[in-house]
PDB file of C-alpha atoms and ligand atoms in Angstrom:
ATOM      1  CA  MET A   1      -0.067   0.059   0.390  1.00 95.00           C
ATOM      2  CA  LYS A   2       1.175   3.284  -1.110  1.00 98.00           C
ATOM      3  CA  ILE A   3      -0.081   6.174   2.169  1.00 98.00           C
ATOM      4  CA  THR A   4      -0.355   9.570   1.681  1.00 98.00           C
ATOM      5  CA  GLU A   5      -0.365  11.457   4.783  1.00 98.00           C
ATOM      6  CA  VAL A   6      -2.176  14.822   3.410  1.00 98.00           C
ATOM      7  CA  ASP A   7      -3.442  18.405   5.462  1.00 98.00           C
ATOM      8  CA  ASP A   8      -7.432  18.616   5.761  1.00 98.00           C
ATOM      9  CA  TYR A   9     -10.634  16.807   3.795  1.00 98.00           C
ATOM     10  CA  GLN A  10     -10.164  19.251   1.007  1.00 98.00           C
ATOM     11  CA  ALA A  11      -6.533  18.658   0.265  1.00 98.00           C
ATOM     12  CA  MET A  12      -7.493  14.892   0.005  1.00 98.00           C
ATOM     13  CA  SER A  13     -10.035  15.002  -2.997  1.00 98.00           C
ATOM     14  CA  ARG A  14      -8.075  16.824  -3.676  1.00 98.00           C
ATOM     15  CA  ALA A  15      -5.045  14.528  -4.465  1.00 98.00           C
ATOM     16  CA  ALA A  16      -7.935  11.930  -4.987  1.00 98.00           C
ATOM     17  CA  ALA A  17      -9.305  14.144  -7.784  1.00 98.00           C
ATOM     18  CA  ASP A  18      -5.970  14.258  -9.281  1.00 98.00           C
ATOM     19  CA  LEU A  19      -4.964  11.415  -9.605  1.00 98.00           C
ATOM     20  CA  VAL A  20      -8.827  10.201 -11.284  1.00 98.00           C
ATOM     21  CA  VAL A  21      -8.047  13.090 -13.979  1.00 98.00           C
ATOM     22  CA  GLU A  22      -4.918  11.774 -14.679  1.00 98.00           C
ATOM     23  CA  ARG A  23      -6.421   7.703 -15.111  1.00 98.00           C
ATOM     24  CA  VAL A  24      -8.949   9.333 -17.356  1.00 98.00           C
ATOM     25  CA  ARG A  25      -6.876  10.665 -19.562  1.00 98.00           C
ATOM     26  CA  SER A  26      -4.647   8.414 -20.410  1.00 98.00           C
ATOM     27  CA  ASN A  27      -7.540   5.768 -20.649  1.00 98.00           C
ATOM     28  CA  PRO A  28     -10.477   7.541 -22.110  1.00 98.00           C
ATOM     29  CA  GLN A  29     -12.722   4.123 -21.312  1.00 98.00           C
ATOM     30  CA  LEU A  30     -11.301   3.486 -18.042  1.00 98.00           C
ATOM     31  CA  ILE A  31     -13.064   1.947 -15.851  1.00 98.00           C
ATOM     32  CA  LEU A  32     -13.653   3.034 -12.914  1.00 98.00           C
ATOM     33  CA  GLY A  33     -15.358   1.732  -9.507  1.00 98.00           C
ATOM     34  CA  LEU A  34     -17.536   4.258  -7.723  1.00 98.00           C
ATOM     35  CA  ALA A  35     -18.699   4.861  -3.916  1.00 98.00           C
ATOM     36  CA  THR A  36     -21.204   6.636  -2.178  1.00 97.00           C
ATOM     37  CA  GLY A  37     -21.111   7.988   1.228  1.00 95.00           C
ATOM     38  CA  SER A  38     -19.551  11.340   3.116  1.00 96.00           C
ATOM     39  CA  THR A  39     -16.003  10.907   1.904  1.00 98.00           C
ATOM     40  CA  PRO A  40     -15.816  11.119  -1.755  1.00 98.00           C
ATOM     41  CA  LEU A  41     -18.179  13.621  -1.785  1.00 98.00           C
ATOM     42  CA  GLY A  42     -15.429  16.398  -2.366  1.00 98.00           C
ATOM     43  CA  LEU A  43     -13.701  14.141  -4.344  1.00 98.00           C
ATOM     44  CA  TYR A  44     -16.832  14.250  -6.555  1.00 98.00           C
ATOM     45  CA  GLN A  45     -17.424  18.583  -6.499  1.00 98.00           C
ATOM     46  CA  HIS A  46     -13.720  18.170  -7.775  1.00 98.00           C
ATOM     47  CA  LEU A  47     -13.790  16.328 -10.677  1.00 98.00           C
ATOM     48  CA  ILE A  48     -17.182  18.576 -12.110  1.00 98.00           C
ATOM     49  CA  ASP A  49     -15.002  21.901 -11.479  1.00 98.00           C
ATOM     50  CA  ASP A  50     -12.374  19.838 -13.378  1.00 98.00           C
ATOM     51  CA  TYR A  51     -14.611  18.973 -16.494  1.00 98.00           C
ATOM     52  CA  ASN A  52     -15.795  22.256 -16.238  1.00 98.00           C
ATOM     53  CA  ARG A  53     -12.666  23.958 -16.034  1.00 98.00           C
ATOM     54  CA  SER A  54     -10.438  21.282 -18.313  1.00 98.00           C
ATOM     55  CA  GLY A  55     -12.892  19.016 -20.463  1.00 97.00           C
ATOM     56  CA  THR A  56     -12.162  15.375 -18.967  1.00 98.00           C
ATOM     57  CA  SER A  57     -14.570  13.621 -21.153  1.00 98.00           C
ATOM     58  CA  TYR A  58     -16.672  10.818 -19.681  1.00 98.00           C
ATOM     59  CA  ARG A  59     -17.742  10.403 -22.714  1.00 98.00           C
ATOM     60  CA  HIS A  60     -15.961   6.486 -22.920  1.00 98.00           C
ATOM     61  CA  VAL A  61     -15.827   5.881 -19.518  1.00 98.00           C
ATOM     62  CA  THR A  62     -17.372   3.005 -17.509  1.00 98.00           C
ATOM     63  CA  THR A  63     -18.168   3.106 -14.293  1.00 98.00           C
ATOM     64  CA  PHE A  64     -20.010   0.640 -11.502  1.00 98.00           C
ATOM     65  CA  ASN A  65     -20.769   1.300  -8.333  1.00 98.00           C
ATOM     66  CA  LEU A  66     -19.693  -0.950  -4.999  1.00 98.00           C
ATOM     67  CA  ASP A  67     -23.037  -1.056  -3.685  1.00 98.00           C
ATOM     68  CA  GLU A  68     -27.123  -0.118  -3.495  1.00 98.00           C
ATOM     69  CA  TYR A  69     -29.365  -0.921  -0.027  1.00 98.00           C
ATOM     70  CA  VAL A  70     -32.167  -3.591  -1.037  1.00 98.00           C
ATOM     71  CA  GLY A  71     -36.163  -2.542  -1.313  1.00 96.00           C
ATOM     72  CA  LEU A  72     -35.046   1.404  -1.889  1.00 96.00           C
ATOM     73  CA  SER A  73     -36.270   2.711  -5.663  1.00 95.00           C
ATOM     74  CA  GLU A  74     -33.789   4.190  -8.146  1.00 95.00           C
ATOM     75  CA  GLN A  75     -36.122   7.564  -7.595  1.00 95.00           C
ATOM     76  CA  ASP A  76     -35.948   7.813  -3.360  1.00 96.00           C
ATOM     77  CA  PRO A  77     -33.220  10.236  -2.699  1.00 96.00           C
ATOM     78  CA  ASN A  78     -31.257   7.953  -0.046  1.00 96.00           C
ATOM     79  CA  SER A  79     -30.791   5.257  -2.679  1.00 97.00           C
ATOM     80  CA  TYR A  80     -26.952   5.223  -3.797  1.00 98.00           C
ATOM     81  CA  HIS A  81     -28.563   5.995  -7.475  1.00 98.00           C
ATOM     82  CA  TYR A  82     -29.730   8.661  -6.852  1.00 98.00           C
ATOM     83  CA  PHE A  83     -26.593   9.684  -5.275  1.00 98.00           C
ATOM     84  CA  MET A  84     -24.628   8.821  -8.225  1.00 98.00           C
ATOM     85  CA  ASN A  85     -26.644  11.182 -10.806  1.00 98.00           C
ATOM     86  CA  GLN A  86     -27.100  14.020  -7.411  1.00 98.00           C
ATOM     87  CA  TYR A  87     -23.347  14.021  -7.093  1.00 98.00           C
ATOM     88  CA  LEU A  88     -21.860  13.949  -9.991  1.00 98.00           C
ATOM     89  CA  PHE A  89     -23.334  11.955 -13.220  1.00 98.00           C
ATOM     90  CA  ASN A  90     -25.893  14.711 -13.643  1.00 98.00           C
ATOM     91  CA  HIS A  91     -22.760  17.139 -13.939  1.00 98.00           C
ATOM     92  CA  ILE A  92     -20.246  15.308 -16.468  1.00 98.00           C
ATOM     93  CA  ASP A  93     -20.494  14.209 -20.246  1.00 98.00           C
ATOM     94  CA  ILE A  94     -21.535  10.493 -18.994  1.00 98.00           C
ATOM     95  CA  GLU A  95     -22.915   7.773 -20.655  1.00 98.00           C
ATOM     96  CA  LYS A  96     -25.900   6.795 -18.363  1.00 97.00           C
ATOM     97  CA  THR A  97     -25.916   3.415 -20.160  1.00 98.00           C
ATOM     98  CA  ASN A  98     -22.377   2.998 -19.259  1.00 98.00           C
ATOM     99  CA  THR A  99     -22.975   3.686 -15.355  1.00 98.00           C
ATOM    100  CA  TYR A 100     -23.637   0.456 -13.428  1.00 98.00           C
ATOM    101  CA  ILE A 101     -24.734   0.126  -9.681  1.00 98.00           C
ATOM    102  CA  PRO A 102     -26.012  -3.425  -8.319  1.00 98.00           C
ATOM    103  CA  LYS A 103     -30.175  -2.857  -8.752  1.00 97.00           C
ATOM    104  CA  GLY A 104     -31.617  -3.158  -4.740  1.00 97.00           C
ATOM    105  CA  ASN A 105     -34.669  -3.412  -6.218  1.00 96.00           C
ATOM    106  CA  ALA A 106     -34.370  -6.161  -8.581  1.00 96.00           C
ATOM    107  CA  GLN A 107     -37.318  -8.813  -8.296  1.00 95.00           C
ATOM    108  CA  ASP A 108     -34.965 -11.432  -7.890  1.00 97.00           C
ATOM    109  CA  LEU A 109     -31.894 -10.170  -5.826  1.00 98.00           C
ATOM    110  CA  GLU A 110     -29.651 -13.235  -6.453  1.00 97.00           C
ATOM    111  CA  LYS A 111     -29.973 -12.860 -10.056  1.00 98.00           C
ATOM    112  CA  GLU A 112     -28.810  -9.374  -9.391  1.00 98.00           C
ATOM    113  CA  CYS A 113     -25.491 -10.630  -8.065  1.00 98.00           C
ATOM    114  CA  SER A 114     -24.844 -12.802 -11.352  1.00 98.00           C
ATOM    115  CA  VAL A 115     -25.658 -10.512 -13.189  1.00 98.00           C
ATOM    116  CA  PHE A 116     -23.611  -7.575 -11.869  1.00 98.00           C
ATOM    117  CA  GLU A 117     -20.360  -9.970 -11.378  1.00 98.00           C
ATOM    118  CA  GLU A 118     -20.734 -11.266 -16.054  1.00 98.00           C
ATOM    119  CA  ARG A 119     -21.616  -6.778 -16.666  1.00 98.00           C
ATOM    120  CA  LEU A 120     -18.026  -6.319 -14.800  1.00 98.00           C
ATOM    121  CA  LYS A 121     -16.642  -9.513 -16.064  1.00 98.00           C
ATOM    122  CA  GLU A 122     -17.390  -7.926 -19.822  1.00 98.00           C
ATOM    123  CA  HIS A 123     -15.750  -5.415 -19.393  1.00 98.00           C
ATOM    124  CA  GLY A 124     -12.566  -6.088 -17.914  1.00 98.00           C
ATOM    125  CA  GLY A 125     -12.749  -5.860 -14.588  1.00 98.00           C
ATOM    126  CA  VAL A 126     -12.052  -2.335 -12.853  1.00 98.00           C
ATOM    127  CA  ASP A 127      -9.274  -0.033 -13.584  1.00 98.00           C
ATOM    128  CA  LEU A 128      -9.587   2.027 -10.293  1.00 99.00           C
ATOM    129  CA  GLN A 129     -11.163   1.728  -7.717  1.00 99.00           C
ATOM    130  CA  ILE A 130     -12.612   4.026  -5.052  1.00 98.00           C
ATOM    131  CA  LEU A 131     -13.098   3.112  -1.848  1.00 98.00           C
ATOM    132  CA  GLY A 132     -14.016   4.584   2.100  1.00 98.00           C
ATOM    133  CA  ILE A 133     -13.940   2.524   4.719  1.00 98.00           C
ATOM    134  CA  GLY A 134     -16.613   1.874   7.621  1.00 96.00           C
ATOM    135  CA  GLY A 135     -15.782   2.610  10.395  1.00 95.00           C
ATOM    136  CA  ASN A 136     -15.789  -0.512  11.836  1.00 95.00           C
ATOM    137  CA  GLY A 137     -13.415  -1.604   8.462  1.00 97.00           C
ATOM    138  CA  HIS A 138     -16.042  -2.442   5.879  1.00 97.00           C
ATOM    139  CA  ILE A 139     -15.496  -1.833   2.345  1.00 98.00           C
ATOM    140  CA  GLY A 140     -18.679  -1.585   0.046  1.00 98.00           C
ATOM    141  CA  PHE A 141     -21.030  -3.174   2.388  1.00 97.00           C
ATOM    142  CA  ASN A 142     -18.767  -6.113   3.352  1.00 97.00           C
ATOM    143  CA  GLU A 143     -19.131  -5.847   7.123  1.00 95.00           C
ATOM    144  CA  PRO A 144     -16.375  -7.588   9.556  1.00 96.00           C
ATOM    145  CA  GLY A 145     -17.205 -11.605   9.304  1.00 97.00           C
ATOM    146  CA  THR A 146     -17.632 -11.304   5.627  1.00 97.00           C
ATOM    147  CA  SER A 147     -15.029 -13.800   3.381  1.00 98.00           C
ATOM    148  CA  PHE A 148     -12.050 -12.837   1.571  1.00 98.00           C
ATOM    149  CA  TYR A 149     -13.226 -14.674  -0.820  1.00 98.00           C
ATOM    150  CA  SER A 150     -16.965 -13.349  -1.796  1.00 98.00           C
ATOM    151  CA  ARG A 151     -18.117 -11.950  -4.898  1.00 98.00           C
ATOM    152  CA  THR A 152     -21.130  -9.518  -5.423  1.00 98.00           C
ATOM    153  CA  HIS A 153     -22.891 -10.610  -3.104  1.00 98.00           C
ATOM    154  CA  LEU A 154     -26.607  -9.498  -0.085  1.00 98.00           C
ATOM    155  CA  VAL A 155     -25.690  -8.502   3.142  1.00 97.00           C
ATOM    156  CA  ASP A 156     -26.948  -7.977   6.784  1.00 95.00           C
ATOM    157  CA  LEU A 157     -26.260  -4.767   7.447  1.00 95.00           C
ATOM    158  CA  THR A 158     -24.399  -4.221  10.959  1.00 93.00           C
ATOM    159  CA  LEU A 159     -26.598  -1.827  13.277  1.00 95.00           C
ATOM    160  CA  SER A 160     -23.616   0.147  13.605  1.00 92.00           C
ATOM    161  CA  THR A 161     -23.454   0.720  10.053  1.00 92.00           C
ATOM    162  CA  ARG A 162     -27.130   1.560  10.214  1.00 96.00           C
ATOM    163  CA  GLU A 163     -26.026   3.573  12.999  1.00 96.00           C
ATOM    164  CA  ALA A 164     -23.536   4.983  11.328  1.00 92.00           C
ATOM    165  CA  ASN A 165     -25.972   6.063   7.890  1.00 94.00           C
ATOM    166  CA  GLU A 166     -29.231   7.087   9.895  1.00 95.00           C
ATOM    167  CA  ARG A 167     -28.281  10.714   9.797  1.00 93.00           C
ATOM    168  CA  PHE A 168     -29.669  10.200   6.247  1.00 92.00           C
ATOM    169  CA  PHE A 169     -32.983   8.990   6.884  1.00 95.00           C
ATOM    170  CA  ALA A 170     -35.883  10.453   9.343  1.00 94.00           C
ATOM    171  CA  ASN A 171     -35.061   7.838  12.113  1.00 96.00           C
ATOM    172  CA  LEU A 172     -33.381   4.279  12.585  1.00 97.00           C
ATOM    173  CA  ASN A 173     -35.826   2.597  11.400  1.00 96.00           C
ATOM    174  CA  GLU A 174     -35.929   3.443   8.223  1.00 96.00           C
ATOM    175  CA  VAL A 175     -32.425   2.303   7.230  1.00 97.00           C
ATOM    176  CA  PRO A 176     -32.850  -0.327   5.087  1.00 97.00           C
ATOM    177  CA  ILE A 177     -31.610  -3.796   6.153  1.00 97.00           C
ATOM    178  CA  ARG A 178     -29.689  -5.185   3.598  1.00 97.00           C
ATOM    179  CA  ALA A 179     -27.904  -4.291   0.614  1.00 98.00           C
ATOM    180  CA  VAL A 180     -26.273  -5.738  -2.262  1.00 98.00           C
ATOM    181  CA  SER A 181     -22.527  -5.285  -2.273  1.00 98.00           C
ATOM    182  CA  MET A 182     -19.416  -5.761  -3.851  1.00 98.00           C
ATOM    183  CA  GLY A 183     -17.635  -8.928  -2.840  1.00 98.00           C
ATOM    184  CA  ILE A 184     -14.038  -8.554  -1.073  1.00 98.00           C
ATOM    185  CA  GLU A 185     -12.628 -10.563  -4.013  1.00 98.00           C
ATOM    186  CA  THR A 186     -14.821  -8.729  -6.637  1.00 98.00           C
ATOM    187  CA  ILE A 187     -12.732  -5.444  -5.040  1.00 98.00           C
ATOM    188  CA  MET A 188      -8.928  -6.785  -4.775  1.00 98.00           C
ATOM    189  CA  GLU A 189      -9.429  -7.839  -9.071  1.00 98.00           C
ATOM    190  CA  SER A 190      -9.899  -4.207  -9.514  1.00 98.00           C
ATOM    191  CA  LYS A 191      -6.064  -3.315 -11.135  1.00 98.00           C
ATOM    192  CA  GLU A 192      -5.836   0.262  -8.411  1.00 98.00           C
ATOM    193  CA  ILE A 193      -7.106   0.970  -5.733  1.00 99.00           C
ATOM    194  CA  LEU A 194      -7.857   4.320  -4.183  1.00 99.00           C
ATOM    195  CA  LEU A 195      -8.742   4.484  -0.596  1.00 98.00           C
ATOM    196  CA  LEU A 196     -10.054   7.481   1.385  1.00 98.00           C
ATOM    197  CA  ILE A 197      -9.886   7.778   4.967  1.00 98.00           C
ATOM    198  CA  SER A 198     -11.413  11.421   6.755  1.00 98.00           C
ATOM    199  CA  GLY A 199     -12.215  12.694  10.284  1.00 97.00           C
ATOM    200  CA  GLU A 200     -11.274  11.469  13.914  1.00 97.00           C
ATOM    201  CA  LYS A 201     -13.880   9.259  13.453  1.00 96.00           C
ATOM    202  CA  LYS A 202     -11.778   7.093  10.958  1.00 97.00           C
ATOM    203  CA  ARG A 203      -9.333   7.359  13.625  1.00 97.00           C
ATOM    204  CA  ASP A 204      -8.886   3.769  15.108  1.00 97.00           C
ATOM    205  CA  ALA A 205     -10.515   2.263  11.192  1.00 98.00           C
ATOM    206  CA  LEU A 206      -7.018   3.868  10.100  1.00 98.00           C
ATOM    207  CA  HIS A 207      -4.906   2.460  12.494  1.00 97.00           C
ATOM    208  CA  GLN A 208      -5.987  -0.756  12.697  1.00 97.00           C
ATOM    209  CA  LEU A 209      -6.006  -0.290   8.859  1.00 98.00           C
ATOM    210  CA  LEU A 210      -2.228   0.400   9.278  1.00 97.00           C
ATOM    211  CA  HIS A 211      -1.064  -1.557  12.441  1.00 96.00           C
ATOM    212  CA  GLY A 212      -3.877  -4.668  12.630  1.00 97.00           C
ATOM    213  CA  GLU A 213      -3.599  -8.376  11.461  1.00 97.00           C
ATOM    214  CA  ILE A 214      -4.967  -8.928   8.247  1.00 98.00           C
ATOM    215  CA  ASP A 215      -8.209 -10.546   9.170  1.00 98.00           C
ATOM    216  CA  GLU A 216     -11.777 -11.352   8.735  1.00 98.00           C
ATOM    217  CA  SER A 217     -12.413  -9.106  11.084  1.00 98.00           C
ATOM    218  CA  PHE A 218     -11.510  -6.139   9.644  1.00 98.00           C
ATOM    219  CA  PRO A 219     -12.025  -6.629   5.646  1.00 98.00           C
ATOM    220  CA  ALA A 220      -9.974  -3.488   4.736  1.00 98.00           C
ATOM    221  CA  SER A 221      -6.830  -5.031   6.218  1.00 98.00           C
ATOM    222  CA  ILE A 222      -6.720  -7.658   3.126  1.00 98.00           C
ATOM    223  CA  LEU A 223      -6.059  -4.108   0.828  1.00 98.00           C
ATOM    224  CA  ARG A 224      -2.494  -5.156   2.475  1.00 98.00           C
ATOM    225  CA  GLU A 225      -2.533  -7.688   0.034  1.00 98.00           C
ATOM    226  CA  HIS A 226      -3.725  -5.732  -2.558  1.00 98.00           C
ATOM    227  CA  PRO A 227      -0.577  -4.889  -5.628  1.00 98.00           C
ATOM    228  CA  ASN A 228      -1.445  -1.418  -6.725  1.00 98.00           C
ATOM    229  CA  THR A 229      -3.190   0.840  -3.852  1.00 98.00           C
ATOM    230  CA  THR A 230      -2.894   3.896  -2.732  1.00 98.00           C
ATOM    231  CA  VAL A 231      -4.631   5.070   1.026  1.00 98.00           C
ATOM    232  CA  ILE A 232      -4.705   8.636   1.335  1.00 98.00           C
ATOM    233  CA  PHE A 233      -5.641  10.229   4.649  1.00 98.00           C
ATOM    234  CA  ASP A 234      -5.612  13.545   6.524  1.00 98.00           C
ATOM    235  CA  LYS A 235      -4.141  14.213  10.024  1.00 97.00           C
ATOM    236  CA  ALA A 236      -7.293  14.093  11.490  1.00 97.00           C
ATOM    237  CA  ALA A 237      -7.944  10.921  10.662  1.00 98.00           C
ATOM    238  CA  ALA A 238      -3.730  10.718  11.868  1.00 97.00           C
ATOM    239  CA  GLY A 239      -5.026  11.577  14.865  1.00 92.00           C
ATOM    240  CA  GLY A 240      -3.685  15.007  14.481  1.00 64.00           C
ATOM    241  CA  GLY A 241      -4.396  18.487  13.214  1.00 48.00           C
ATOM    242  CA  LYS A 242      -8.759  18.715  13.492  1.00 43.00           C
TER     243      LYS A 242
HETATM  244  P1  PGA B   1     -18.742   8.061   4.768  1.00 80.29           P
HETATM  245  O1  PGA B   1     -18.995   6.502   5.132  1.00 80.29           O
HETATM  246  O2  PGA B   1     -17.807   7.851   4.319  1.00 80.29           O
HETATM  247  O3  PGA B   1     -19.386   8.040   4.644  1.00 80.29           O
HETATM  248  O4  PGA B   1     -17.994   7.867   6.444  1.00 80.29           O
HETATM  249  C1  PGA B   1     -17.702   4.931   4.635  1.00 80.29           C
HETATM  250  C2  PGA B   1     -18.277   3.328   4.341  1.00 80.29           C
HETATM  251  O5  PGA B   1     -19.665   3.276   5.077  1.00 80.29           O
HETATM  252  O6  PGA B   1     -17.826   3.339   3.573  1.00 80.29           O
END
């Protein structure tokens, strides 16, 4: 893992955007893996700013998102379909038909998982995957205890993850209890991974990522075995600064 410490959230977002823009420019047909949550919002805003300023084109880029809640329609403001449209896709020249997000409202969710894997395979896998990390070490919605050999699958969300995401919903009861998530093995097949970690709430997670054991009880730990992963974290996550 290549590790970079930066001052704050803005610096992390800028450094991440520089890397993504560079990869898109050197490969206009990039297969880009995307994440949701608070962490990548700054990155997405920088990509939009760069698109407006420099015209970096996403017309031939294909994206695959890590996960989606089960039971929410694509129009639901809490769905990750809605999130991606609102915070990125509506503001750049990407073709919506080239964006893949697991369908959390599919009739047959098991089939949806295999269809998603099939699409990924057809595209030759992800070139660059953006990741955040849960306070409990989850990547995507792969909660502690998930097999390192998992493929795209249906998951039961832990209470800690549902509580962490409660802020977006009316109350905890509204937070879905299941999700579809790319598996850990699926994520590990990405040719390159960019993991972003910001804020003091992620201090323990960053510490465990860097110093803990590689173990399924802390899903992100497997990234230490990935040949091309960059971690960008800010001082607050590292335990100093703001
Ligand atoms: P966050 O979530 O970016 O909202 O902190 C990250 C995650 O749970 O993977």
